[in-house]
Amino acid sequence: MYKPKYFKYEEFESDDLPGSGRNMDSTFLQMLDNAREHSEGTPFIITSGYRTEQKNTAVGGKEKTASSKGSSHLYGYAADIACMDSSNRQKIITALIKAGFTRIGIAKSFIHVDNDPDKPAAFWLYS
């Protein structure tokens, strides 16, 4: 199991399942550590990592259906990083791209990043 350099597993836990931060994908955590290394000292404050189905539903995450795998958070492939200003947003996104991430969602107060192997590369905006 990969031991993150810049993060603690607890930062990725679903608040309704203690210990669930250890369900994060090892490759995802390695890539996120690499991004943090490239971020010029910009902190990565994780606001959401692994989610149980109940937590995902409560926060309005994408549900699993017969035709959709659902939110990447359900599988430990995703995290949301707090970000409130354009300077840090630029540093975080640049670092994520340098680390090899190709799935990035940008919102006013956070950046979603995932490496879900079942989803295509995409950048998107949240309204």
Tab-separated table of N, CA, C and O in Angstrom:
chain	number	residue	atom	x	y	z
A	1	MET	N	0.842	-1.182	0.000
A	1	MET	CA	0.000	0.000	0.000
A	1	MET	C	0.888	1.246	0.000
A	1	MET	O	1.836	1.339	0.779
A	2	TYR	N	0.574	2.185	-0.865
A	2	TYR	CA	1.351	3.420	-0.973
A	2	TYR	C	1.108	4.308	0.252
A	2	TYR	O	-0.025	4.497	0.684
A	3	LYS	N	2.172	4.863	0.806
A	3	LYS	CA	2.059	5.792	1.924
A	3	LYS	C	2.303	7.203	1.383
A	3	LYS	O	3.422	7.527	0.972
A	4	PRO	N	1.265	8.036	1.366
A	4	PRO	CA	1.429	9.389	0.816
A	4	PRO	C	2.470	10.217	1.571
A	4	PRO	O	2.603	10.102	2.790
A	5	LYS	N	3.176	11.039	0.835
A	5	LYS	CA	4.200	11.909	1.413
A	5	LYS	C	3.585	13.189	1.985
A	5	LYS	O	3.972	13.644	3.047
A	6	TYR	N	2.624	13.771	1.266
A	6	TYR	CA	2.073	15.070	1.642
A	6	TYR	C	0.692	14.996	2.289
A	6	TYR	O	0.142	16.015	2.689
A	7	PHE	N	0.116	13.825	2.352
A	7	PHE	CA	-1.255	13.687	2.824
A	7	PHE	C	-1.354	12.590	3.876
A	7	PHE	O	-0.515	11.705	3.942
A	8	LYS	N	-2.425	12.644	4.658
A	8	LYS	CA	-2.760	11.579	5.597
A	8	LYS	C	-4.028	10.915	5.061
A	8	LYS	O	-4.904	11.581	4.498
A	9	TYR	N	-4.135	9.618	5.239
A	9	TYR	CA	-5.329	8.902	4.770
A	9	TYR	C	-6.610	9.518	5.325
A	9	TYR	O	-7.636	9.548	4.654
A	10	GLU	N	-6.537	10.037	6.544
A	10	GLU	CA	-7.711	10.615	7.189
A	10	GLU	C	-8.295	11.788	6.392
A	10	GLU	O	-9.494	12.063	6.473
A	11	GLU	N	-7.458	12.484	5.632
A	11	GLU	CA	-7.933	13.615	4.830
A	11	GLU	C	-8.906	13.169	3.740
A	11	GLU	O	-9.678	13.979	3.230
A	12	PHE	N	-8.853	11.892	3.375
A	12	PHE	CA	-9.660	11.367	2.283
A	12	PHE	C	-10.883	10.578	2.763
A	12	PHE	O	-11.624	10.042	1.957
A	13	GLU	N	-11.092	10.497	4.075
A	13	GLU	CA	-12.165	9.663	4.618
A	13	GLU	C	-13.548	10.239	4.360
A	13	GLU	O	-13.769	11.439	4.445
A	14	SER	N	-14.479	9.332	4.104
A	14	SER	CA	-15.895	9.680	4.093
A	14	SER	C	-16.282	9.803	5.560
A	14	SER	O	-15.998	8.896	6.355
A	15	ASP	N	-16.888	10.916	5.951
A	15	ASP	CA	-17.143	11.129	7.379
A	15	ASP	C	-18.127	10.132	7.986
A	15	ASP	O	-18.269	10.068	9.205
A	16	ASP	N	-18.773	9.331	7.153
A	16	ASP	CA	-19.682	8.314	7.679
A	16	ASP	C	-19.041	6.919	7.732
A	16	ASP	O	-19.713	5.944	8.065
A	17	LEU	N	-17.738	6.829	7.432
A	17	LEU	CA	-17.053	5.540	7.488
A	17	LEU	C	-15.594	5.741	7.916
A	17	LEU	O	-14.699	5.929	7.075
A	18	PRO	N	-15.345	5.733	9.222
A	18	PRO	CA	-13.963	5.889	9.703
A	18	PRO	C	-13.028	4.859	9.064
A	18	PRO	O	-13.389	3.703	8.873
A	19	GLY	N	-11.837	5.326	8.718
A	19	GLY	CA	-10.841	4.450	8.107
A	19	GLY	C	-10.962	4.322	6.601
A	19	GLY	O	-10.121	3.702	5.953
A	20	SER	N	-11.986	4.925	6.011
A	20	SER	CA	-12.236	4.755	4.576
A	20	SER	C	-11.224	5.472	3.690
A	20	SER	O	-11.153	5.201	2.492
A	21	GLY	N	-10.409	6.357	4.248
A	21	GLY	CA	-9.370	7.007	3.451
A	21	GLY	C	-8.380	6.007	2.875
A	21	GLY	O	-7.742	6.256	1.854
A	22	ARG	N	-8.288	4.857	3.503
A	22	ARG	CA	-7.403	3.800	2.994
A	22	ARG	C	-7.976	3.122	1.751
A	22	ARG	O	-7.297	2.296	1.134
A	23	ASN	N	-9.194	3.471	1.366
A	23	ASN	CA	-9.790	2.943	0.135
A	23	ASN	C	-9.356	3.726	-1.098
A	23	ASN	O	-9.746	3.379	-2.218
A	24	MET	N	-8.555	4.765	-0.904
A	24	MET	CA	-8.089	5.542	-2.045
A	24	MET	C	-7.150	4.711	-2.903
A	24	MET	O	-6.353	3.915	-2.396
A	25	ASP	N	-7.240	4.898	-4.203
A	25	ASP	CA	-6.400	4.202	-5.160
A	25	ASP	C	-4.940	4.640	-4.992
A	25	ASP	O	-4.645	5.844	-4.921
A	26	SER	N	-4.032	3.686	-4.918
A	26	SER	CA	-2.607	3.985	-4.720
A	26	SER	C	-2.021	4.839	-5.838
A	26	SER	O	-1.251	5.766	-5.585
A	27	THR	N	-2.381	4.540	-7.072
A	27	THR	CA	-1.868	5.329	-8.203
A	27	THR	C	-2.357	6.765	-8.113
A	27	THR	O	-1.601	7.707	-8.354
A	28	PHE	N	-3.628	6.938	-7.743
A	28	PHE	CA	-4.170	8.286	-7.571
A	28	PHE	C	-3.356	9.049	-6.527
A	28	PHE	O	-2.962	10.201	-6.750
A	29	LEU	N	-3.098	8.429	-5.377
A	29	LEU	CA	-2.353	9.098	-4.311
A	29	LEU	C	-0.926	9.433	-4.737
A	29	LEU	O	-0.410	10.502	-4.405
A	30	GLN	N	-0.292	8.549	-5.494
A	30	GLN	CA	1.058	8.837	-5.999
A	30	GLN	C	1.038	10.033	-6.939
A	30	GLN	O	1.903	10.913	-6.857
A	31	MET	N	0.044	10.069	-7.821
A	31	MET	CA	-0.071	11.200	-8.746
A	31	MET	C	-0.347	12.500	-7.986
A	31	MET	O	0.213	13.554	-8.315
A	32	LEU	N	-1.200	12.435	-6.964
A	32	LEU	CA	-1.519	13.632	-6.188
A	32	LEU	C	-0.297	14.118	-5.409
A	32	LEU	O	-0.042	15.328	-5.331
A	33	ASP	N	0.485	13.195	-4.850
A	33	ASP	CA	1.745	13.568	-4.200
A	33	ASP	C	2.680	14.251	-5.198
A	33	ASP	O	3.323	15.253	-4.887
A	34	ASN	N	2.760	13.701	-6.395
A	34	ASN	CA	3.598	14.283	-7.443
A	34	ASN	C	3.116	15.698	-7.778
A	34	ASN	O	3.923	16.620	-7.933
A	35	ALA	N	1.807	15.875	-7.881
A	35	ALA	CA	1.258	17.207	-8.165
A	35	ALA	C	1.614	18.176	-7.046
A	35	ALA	O	2.013	19.320	-7.301
A	36	ARG	N	1.489	17.729	-5.821
A	36	ARG	CA	1.814	18.595	-4.675
A	36	ARG	C	3.284	18.995	-4.722
A	36	ARG	O	3.644	20.125	-4.409
A	37	GLU	N	4.129	18.091	-5.161
A	37	GLU	CA	5.560	18.381	-5.322
A	37	GLU	C	5.784	19.520	-6.324
A	37	GLU	O	6.678	20.341	-6.159
A	38	HIS	N	4.953	19.570	-7.364
A	38	HIS	CA	5.078	20.584	-8.427
A	38	HIS	C	4.354	21.897	-8.117
A	38	HIS	O	4.416	22.820	-8.921
A	39	SER	N	3.680	21.994	-6.993
A	39	SER	CA	2.748	23.107	-6.778
A	39	SER	C	3.349	24.372	-6.189
A	39	SER	O	2.608	25.269	-5.793
A	40	GLU	N	4.651	24.468	-6.129
A	40	GLU	CA	5.315	25.672	-5.616
A	40	GLU	C	4.896	25.978	-4.187
A	40	GLU	O	4.734	27.138	-3.809
A	41	GLY	N	4.701	24.940	-3.371
A	41	GLY	CA	4.345	25.139	-1.967
A	41	GLY	C	2.886	25.447	-1.712
A	41	GLY	O	2.500	25.711	-0.575
A	42	THR	N	2.076	25.417	-2.744
A	42	THR	CA	0.650	25.681	-2.574
A	42	THR	C	-0.002	24.508	-1.845
A	42	THR	O	0.150	23.362	-2.253
A	43	PRO	N	-0.718	24.787	-0.755
A	43	PRO	CA	-1.342	23.679	-0.022
A	43	PRO	C	-2.487	23.039	-0.806
A	43	PRO	O	-3.184	23.714	-1.564
A	44	PHE	N	-2.632	21.753	-0.644
A	44	PHE	CA	-3.754	21.006	-1.201
A	44	PHE	C	-4.623	20.602	-0.018
A	44	PHE	O	-4.298	19.654	0.702
A	45	ILE	N	-5.703	21.314	0.190
A	45	ILE	CA	-6.621	21.012	1.284
A	45	ILE	C	-7.748	20.159	0.712
A	45	ILE	O	-8.546	20.630	-0.108
A	46	ILE	N	-7.790	18.907	1.119
A	46	ILE	CA	-8.763	17.959	0.582
A	46	ILE	C	-10.106	18.161	1.279
A	46	ILE	O	-10.199	18.076	2.505
A	47	THR	N	-11.138	18.446	0.495
A	47	THR	CA	-12.477	18.620	1.060
A	47	THR	C	-13.349	17.390	0.850
A	47	THR	O	-14.367	17.234	1.513
A	48	SER	N	-12.953	16.533	-0.071
A	48	SER	CA	-13.690	15.294	-0.310
A	48	SER	C	-12.764	14.310	-1.014
A	48	SER	O	-12.075	14.680	-1.968
A	49	GLY	N	-12.752	13.090	-0.531
A	49	GLY	CA	-11.953	12.039	-1.150
A	49	GLY	C	-12.845	10.842	-1.402
A	49	GLY	O	-13.804	10.931	-2.164
A	50	TYR	N	-12.571	9.760	-0.706
A	50	TYR	CA	-13.420	8.578	-0.822
A	50	TYR	C	-14.805	8.906	-0.271
A	50	TYR	O	-14.944	9.617	0.724
A	51	ARG	N	-15.835	8.407	-0.956
A	51	ARG	CA	-17.213	8.584	-0.475
A	51	ARG	C	-17.950	7.254	-0.483
A	51	ARG	O	-17.813	6.474	-1.424
A	52	THR	N	-18.743	7.042	0.563
A	52	THR	CA	-19.680	5.921	0.548
A	52	THR	C	-20.834	6.321	-0.369
A	52	THR	O	-20.998	7.502	-0.708
A	53	GLU	N	-21.642	5.363	-0.772
A	53	GLU	CA	-22.797	5.690	-1.611
A	53	GLU	C	-23.730	6.659	-0.890
A	53	GLU	O	-24.274	7.580	-1.516
A	54	GLN	N	-23.898	6.481	0.420
A	54	GLN	CA	-24.774	7.363	1.183
A	54	GLN	C	-24.237	8.795	1.202
A	54	GLN	O	-24.986	9.750	1.011
A	55	LYS	N	-22.943	8.942	1.446
A	55	LYS	CA	-22.326	10.268	1.465
A	55	LYS	C	-22.382	10.901	0.079
A	55	LYS	O	-22.692	12.089	-0.062
A	56	ASN	N	-22.126	10.113	-0.946
A	56	ASN	CA	-22.160	10.624	-2.307
A	56	ASN	C	-23.543	11.153	-2.660
A	56	ASN	O	-23.685	12.221	-3.247
A	57	THR	N	-24.581	10.419	-2.271
A	57	THR	CA	-25.955	10.859	-2.518
A	57	THR	C	-26.248	12.144	-1.747
A	57	THR	O	-26.841	13.084	-2.285
A	58	ALA	N	-25.789	12.211	-0.509
A	58	ALA	CA	-26.042	13.377	0.340
A	58	ALA	C	-25.417	14.659	-0.218
A	58	ALA	O	-25.984	15.735	-0.061
A	59	VAL	N	-24.264	14.536	-0.865
A	59	VAL	CA	-23.601	15.731	-1.414
A	59	VAL	C	-23.975	15.986	-2.868
A	59	VAL	O	-23.455	16.905	-3.492
A	60	GLY	N	-24.870	15.174	-3.413
A	60	GLY	CA	-25.328	15.389	-4.788
A	60	GLY	C	-24.396	14.839	-5.842
A	60	GLY	O	-24.424	15.269	-6.983
A	61	GLY	N	-23.574	13.862	-5.481
A	61	GLY	CA	-22.659	13.250	-6.446
A	61	GLY	C	-23.390	12.383	-7.455
A	61	GLY	O	-24.540	11.996	-7.245
A	62	LYS	N	-22.701	12.085	-8.535
A	62	LYS	CA	-23.273	11.265	-9.599
A	62	LYS	C	-23.577	9.857	-9.087
A	62	LYS	O	-22.733	9.206	-8.486
A	63	GLU	N	-24.795	9.398	-9.331
A	63	GLU	CA	-25.221	8.080	-8.864
A	63	GLU	C	-24.830	6.985	-9.838
A	63	GLU	O	-24.691	7.209	-11.037
A	64	LYS	N	-24.680	5.776	-9.293
A	64	LYS	CA	-24.453	4.606	-10.141
A	64	LYS	C	-25.775	4.227	-10.796
A	64	LYS	O	-26.813	4.239	-10.156
A	65	THR	N	-25.711	3.909	-12.071
A	65	THR	CA	-26.878	3.410	-12.789
A	65	THR	C	-26.426	2.229	-13.637
A	65	THR	O	-25.239	1.921	-13.699
A	66	ALA	N	-27.368	1.626	-14.319
A	66	ALA	CA	-27.021	0.497	-15.192
A	66	ALA	C	-26.053	0.931	-16.289
A	66	ALA	O	-25.224	0.154	-16.739
A	67	SER	N	-26.158	2.187	-16.719
A	67	SER	CA	-25.300	2.661	-17.812
A	67	SER	C	-24.140	3.528	-17.328
A	67	SER	O	-23.333	3.968	-18.130
A	68	SER	N	-24.048	3.775	-16.026
A	68	SER	CA	-23.012	4.664	-15.512
A	68	SER	C	-22.383	4.090	-14.256
A	68	SER	O	-23.071	3.616	-13.353
A	69	LYS	N	-21.080	4.145	-14.206
A	69	LYS	CA	-20.328	3.686	-13.036
A	69	LYS	C	-20.571	4.610	-11.844
A	69	LYS	O	-20.462	4.210	-10.706
A	70	GLY	N	-20.899	5.857	-12.105
A	70	GLY	CA	-21.117	6.820	-11.035
A	70	GLY	C	-19.869	7.608	-10.696
A	70	GLY	O	-18.866	7.573	-11.394
A	71	SER	N	-19.943	8.297	-9.593
A	71	SER	CA	-18.871	9.174	-9.155
A	71	SER	C	-17.556	8.424	-8.942
A	71	SER	O	-17.530	7.347	-8.347
A	72	SER	N	-16.483	9.030	-9.380
A	72	SER	CA	-15.147	8.453	-9.179
A	72	SER	C	-14.760	8.441	-7.697
A	72	SER	O	-13.892	7.672	-7.291
A	73	HIS	N	-15.407	9.273	-6.891
A	73	HIS	CA	-15.170	9.284	-5.446
A	73	HIS	C	-15.546	7.936	-4.811
A	73	HIS	O	-14.964	7.538	-3.811
A	74	LEU	N	-16.520	7.249	-5.396
A	74	LEU	CA	-16.984	5.969	-4.856
A	74	LEU	C	-15.917	4.884	-4.924
A	74	LEU	O	-16.007	3.873	-4.224
A	75	TYR	N	-14.924	5.073	-5.770
A	75	TYR	CA	-13.905	4.057	-6.015
A	75	TYR	C	-12.505	4.483	-5.560
A	75	TYR	O	-11.536	3.770	-5.808
A	76	GLY	N	-12.413	5.665	-4.942
A	76	GLY	CA	-11.108	6.137	-4.481
A	76	GLY	C	-10.241	6.718	-5.571
A	76	GLY	O	-9.035	6.858	-5.406
A	77	TYR	N	-10.864	7.083	-6.698
A	77	TYR	CA	-10.124	7.658	-7.820
A	77	TYR	C	-10.186	9.178	-7.868
A	77	TYR	O	-9.708	9.774	-8.833
A	78	ALA	N	-10.809	9.827	-6.868
A	78	ALA	CA	-11.049	11.268	-6.981
A	78	ALA	C	-10.880	11.989	-5.654
A	78	ALA	O	-11.042	11.407	-4.581
A	79	ALA	N	-10.590	13.277	-5.767
A	79	ALA	CA	-10.568	14.162	-4.607
A	79	ALA	C	-10.974	15.555	-5.054
A	79	ALA	O	-10.798	15.924	-6.216
A	80	ASP	N	-11.507	16.303	-4.116
A	80	ASP	CA	-11.785	17.718	-4.323
A	80	ASP	C	-10.804	18.490	-3.460
A	80	ASP	O	-10.577	18.150	-2.295
A	81	ILE	N	-10.212	19.528	-4.049
A	81	ILE	CA	-9.194	20.336	-3.384
A	81	ILE	C	-9.750	21.742	-3.216
A	81	ILE	O	-10.175	22.364	-4.203
A	82	ALA	N	-9.755	22.253	-1.993
A	82	ALA	CA	-10.255	23.606	-1.741
A	82	ALA	C	-9.403	24.616	-2.498
A	82	ALA	O	-8.177	24.511	-2.545
A	83	CYS	N	-10.070	25.604	-3.078
A	83	CYS	CA	-9.359	26.653	-3.804
A	83	CYS	C	-10.281	27.857	-3.950
A	83	CYS	O	-11.351	27.747	-4.551
A	84	MET	N	-9.855	28.994	-3.423
A	84	MET	CA	-10.718	30.162	-3.413
A	84	MET	C	-10.192	31.341	-4.241
A	84	MET	O	-10.867	32.343	-4.360
A	85	ASP	N	-9.000	31.234	-4.807
A	85	ASP	CA	-8.481	32.372	-5.570
A	85	ASP	C	-7.783	31.901	-6.844
A	85	ASP	O	-7.331	30.768	-6.941
A	86	SER	N	-7.706	32.797	-7.811
A	86	SER	CA	-7.201	32.429	-9.133
A	86	SER	C	-5.708	32.105	-9.129
A	86	SER	O	-5.255	31.260	-9.899
A	87	SER	N	-4.932	32.728	-8.267
A	87	SER	CA	-3.497	32.452	-8.230
A	87	SER	C	-3.238	31.003	-7.798
A	87	SER	O	-2.485	30.278	-8.458
A	88	ASN	N	-3.854	30.578	-6.706
A	88	ASN	CA	-3.682	29.190	-6.257
A	88	ASN	C	-4.331	28.213	-7.229
A	88	ASN	O	-3.811	27.122	-7.446
A	89	ARG	N	-5.457	28.600	-7.816
A	89	ARG	CA	-6.122	27.736	-8.803
A	89	ARG	C	-5.175	27.435	-9.964
A	89	ARG	O	-5.044	26.292	-10.391
A	90	GLN	N	-4.489	28.454	-10.451
A	90	GLN	CA	-3.544	28.268	-11.544
A	90	GLN	C	-2.410	27.346	-11.133
A	90	GLN	O	-2.040	26.425	-11.871
A	91	LYS	N	-1.854	27.527	-9.935
A	91	LYS	CA	-0.744	26.695	-9.468
A	91	LYS	C	-1.181	25.237	-9.295
A	91	LYS	O	-0.455	24.316	-9.675
A	92	ILE	N	-2.365	25.029	-8.725
A	92	ILE	CA	-2.846	23.668	-8.490
A	92	ILE	C	-3.135	22.963	-9.807
A	92	ILE	O	-2.708	21.824	-10.018
A	93	ILE	N	-3.829	23.632	-10.711
A	93	ILE	CA	-4.171	23.006	-11.995
A	93	ILE	C	-2.914	22.699	-12.802
A	93	ILE	O	-2.783	21.609	-13.377
A	94	THR	N	-1.969	23.623	-12.834
A	94	THR	CA	-0.709	23.383	-13.545
A	94	THR	C	0.006	22.172	-12.961
A	94	THR	O	0.499	21.307	-13.703
A	95	ALA	N	0.040	22.081	-11.635
A	95	ALA	CA	0.696	20.944	-10.972
A	95	ALA	C	-0.024	19.634	-11.271
A	95	ALA	O	0.618	18.601	-11.500
A	96	LEU	N	-1.350	19.651	-11.295
A	96	LEU	CA	-2.124	18.445	-11.598
A	96	LEU	C	-1.833	17.954	-13.022
A	96	LEU	O	-1.663	16.755	-13.253
A	97	ILE	N	-1.757	18.879	-13.952
A	97	ILE	CA	-1.464	18.518	-15.342
A	97	ILE	C	-0.041	17.955	-15.450
A	97	ILE	O	0.185	16.934	-16.101
A	98	LYS	N	0.922	18.595	-14.790
A	98	LYS	CA	2.306	18.094	-14.806
A	98	LYS	C	2.390	16.683	-14.232
A	98	LYS	O	3.218	15.885	-14.661
A	99	ALA	N	1.532	16.378	-13.264
A	99	ALA	CA	1.536	15.054	-12.634
A	99	ALA	C	0.829	14.003	-13.480
A	99	ALA	O	0.853	12.830	-13.139
A	100	GLY	N	0.216	14.442	-14.580
A	100	GLY	CA	-0.404	13.491	-15.491
A	100	GLY	C	-1.910	13.369	-15.408
A	100	GLY	O	-2.507	12.541	-16.101
A	101	PHE	N	-2.559	14.177	-14.583
A	101	PHE	CA	-4.019	14.123	-14.503
A	101	PHE	C	-4.641	14.699	-15.773
A	101	PHE	O	-4.190	15.723	-16.288
A	102	THR	N	-5.657	14.026	-16.277
A	102	THR	CA	-6.361	14.478	-17.487
A	102	THR	C	-7.850	14.648	-17.236
A	102	THR	O	-8.609	14.853	-18.176
A	103	ARG	N	-8.277	14.552	-15.986
A	103	ARG	CA	-9.684	14.771	-15.617
A	103	ARG	C	-9.718	15.780	-14.475
A	103	ARG	O	-9.393	15.460	-13.327
A	104	ILE	N	-10.101	17.026	-14.815
A	104	ILE	CA	-10.092	18.122	-13.846
A	104	ILE	C	-11.368	18.930	-13.999
A	104	ILE	O	-11.708	19.374	-15.096
A	105	GLY	N	-12.076	19.117	-12.898
A	105	GLY	CA	-13.271	19.957	-12.866
A	105	GLY	C	-13.001	21.180	-12.012
A	105	GLY	O	-12.427	21.075	-10.925
A	106	ILE	N	-13.419	22.338	-12.484
A	106	ILE	CA	-13.126	23.594	-11.805
A	106	ILE	C	-14.417	24.237	-11.320
A	106	ILE	O	-15.345	24.464	-12.099
A	107	ALA	N	-14.464	24.517	-10.024
A	107	ALA	CA	-15.595	25.204	-9.405
A	107	ALA	C	-15.080	26.477	-8.735
A	107	ALA	O	-13.869	26.701	-8.660
A	108	LYS	N	-15.990	27.293	-8.236
A	108	LYS	CA	-15.600	28.541	-7.589
A	108	LYS	C	-14.774	28.291	-6.328
A	108	LYS	O	-13.838	29.024	-6.039
A	109	SER	N	-15.095	27.236	-5.577
A	109	SER	CA	-14.433	27.022	-4.293
A	109	SER	C	-13.608	25.733	-4.204
A	109	SER	O	-13.050	25.433	-3.157
A	110	PHE	N	-13.542	24.966	-5.297
A	110	PHE	CA	-12.755	23.733	-5.262
A	110	PHE	C	-12.353	23.306	-6.669
A	110	PHE	O	-12.899	23.769	-7.667
A	111	ILE	N	-11.394	22.384	-6.707
A	111	ILE	CA	-10.969	21.742	-7.950
A	111	ILE	C	-11.157	20.243	-7.749
A	111	ILE	O	-10.644	19.670	-6.786
A	112	HIS	N	-11.910	19.621	-8.630
A	112	HIS	CA	-12.066	18.168	-8.622
A	112	HIS	C	-10.979	17.593	-9.505
A	112	HIS	O	-10.707	18.102	-10.593
A	113	VAL	N	-10.364	16.495	-9.046
A	113	VAL	CA	-9.378	15.799	-9.870
A	113	VAL	C	-9.606	14.304	-9.711
A	113	VAL	O	-9.929	13.829	-8.629
A	114	ASP	N	-9.500	13.578	-10.825
A	114	ASP	CA	-9.587	12.125	-10.726
A	114	ASP	C	-8.763	11.474	-11.824
A	114	ASP	O	-8.367	12.122	-12.785
A	115	ASN	N	-8.501	10.196	-11.612
A	115	ASN	CA	-7.771	9.392	-12.602
A	115	ASN	C	-8.561	8.117	-12.896
A	115	ASN	O	-7.978	7.054	-13.086
A	116	ASP	N	-9.877	8.234	-12.948
A	116	ASP	CA	-10.757	7.089	-13.158
A	116	ASP	C	-10.439	6.434	-14.499
A	116	ASP	O	-10.573	7.056	-15.553
A	117	PRO	N	-10.003	5.177	-14.478
A	117	PRO	CA	-9.610	4.512	-15.727
A	117	PRO	C	-10.779	4.206	-16.660
A	117	PRO	O	-10.558	3.901	-17.831
A	118	ASP	N	-12.014	4.315	-16.163
A	118	ASP	CA	-13.191	4.021	-16.986
A	118	ASP	C	-13.820	5.262	-17.589
A	118	ASP	O	-14.895	5.179	-18.194
A	119	LYS	N	-13.166	6.408	-17.430
A	119	LYS	CA	-13.733	7.663	-17.941
A	119	LYS	C	-12.728	8.366	-18.854
A	119	LYS	O	-11.519	8.282	-18.627
A	120	PRO	N	-13.234	9.080	-19.868
A	120	PRO	CA	-12.336	9.759	-20.806
A	120	PRO	C	-11.725	11.030	-20.213
A	120	PRO	O	-12.267	11.612	-19.268
A	121	ALA	N	-10.620	11.445	-20.785
A	121	ALA	CA	-9.991	12.701	-20.399
A	121	ALA	C	-10.982	13.847	-20.609
A	121	ALA	O	-11.721	13.857	-21.607
A	122	ALA	N	-11.013	14.787	-19.671
A	122	ALA	CA	-11.938	15.916	-19.787
A	122	ALA	C	-11.572	16.996	-18.771
A	122	ALA	O	-11.121	16.690	-17.670
A	123	PHE	N	-11.795	18.234	-19.149
A	123	PHE	CA	-11.765	19.369	-18.226
A	123	PHE	C	-13.163	19.944	-18.265
A	123	PHE	O	-13.788	20.020	-19.340
A	124	TRP	N	-13.700	20.348	-17.122
A	124	TRP	CA	-15.054	20.908	-17.103
A	124	TRP	C	-15.180	21.962	-16.011
A	124	TRP	O	-14.355	22.049	-15.109
A	125	LEU	N	-16.253	22.745	-16.130
A	125	LEU	CA	-16.579	23.775	-15.151
A	125	LEU	C	-17.859	23.395	-14.433
A	125	LEU	O	-18.779	22.850	-15.047
A	126	TYR	N	-17.915	23.672	-13.136
A	126	TYR	CA	-19.146	23.508	-12.380
A	126	TYR	C	-19.852	24.862	-12.359
A	126	TYR	O	-19.207	25.888	-12.218
A	127	SER	N	-21.164	24.849	-12.490
A	127	SER	CA	-21.896	26.128	-12.472
A	127	SER	C	-22.259	26.524	-11.065
A	127	SER	O	-22.181	25.793	-10.135
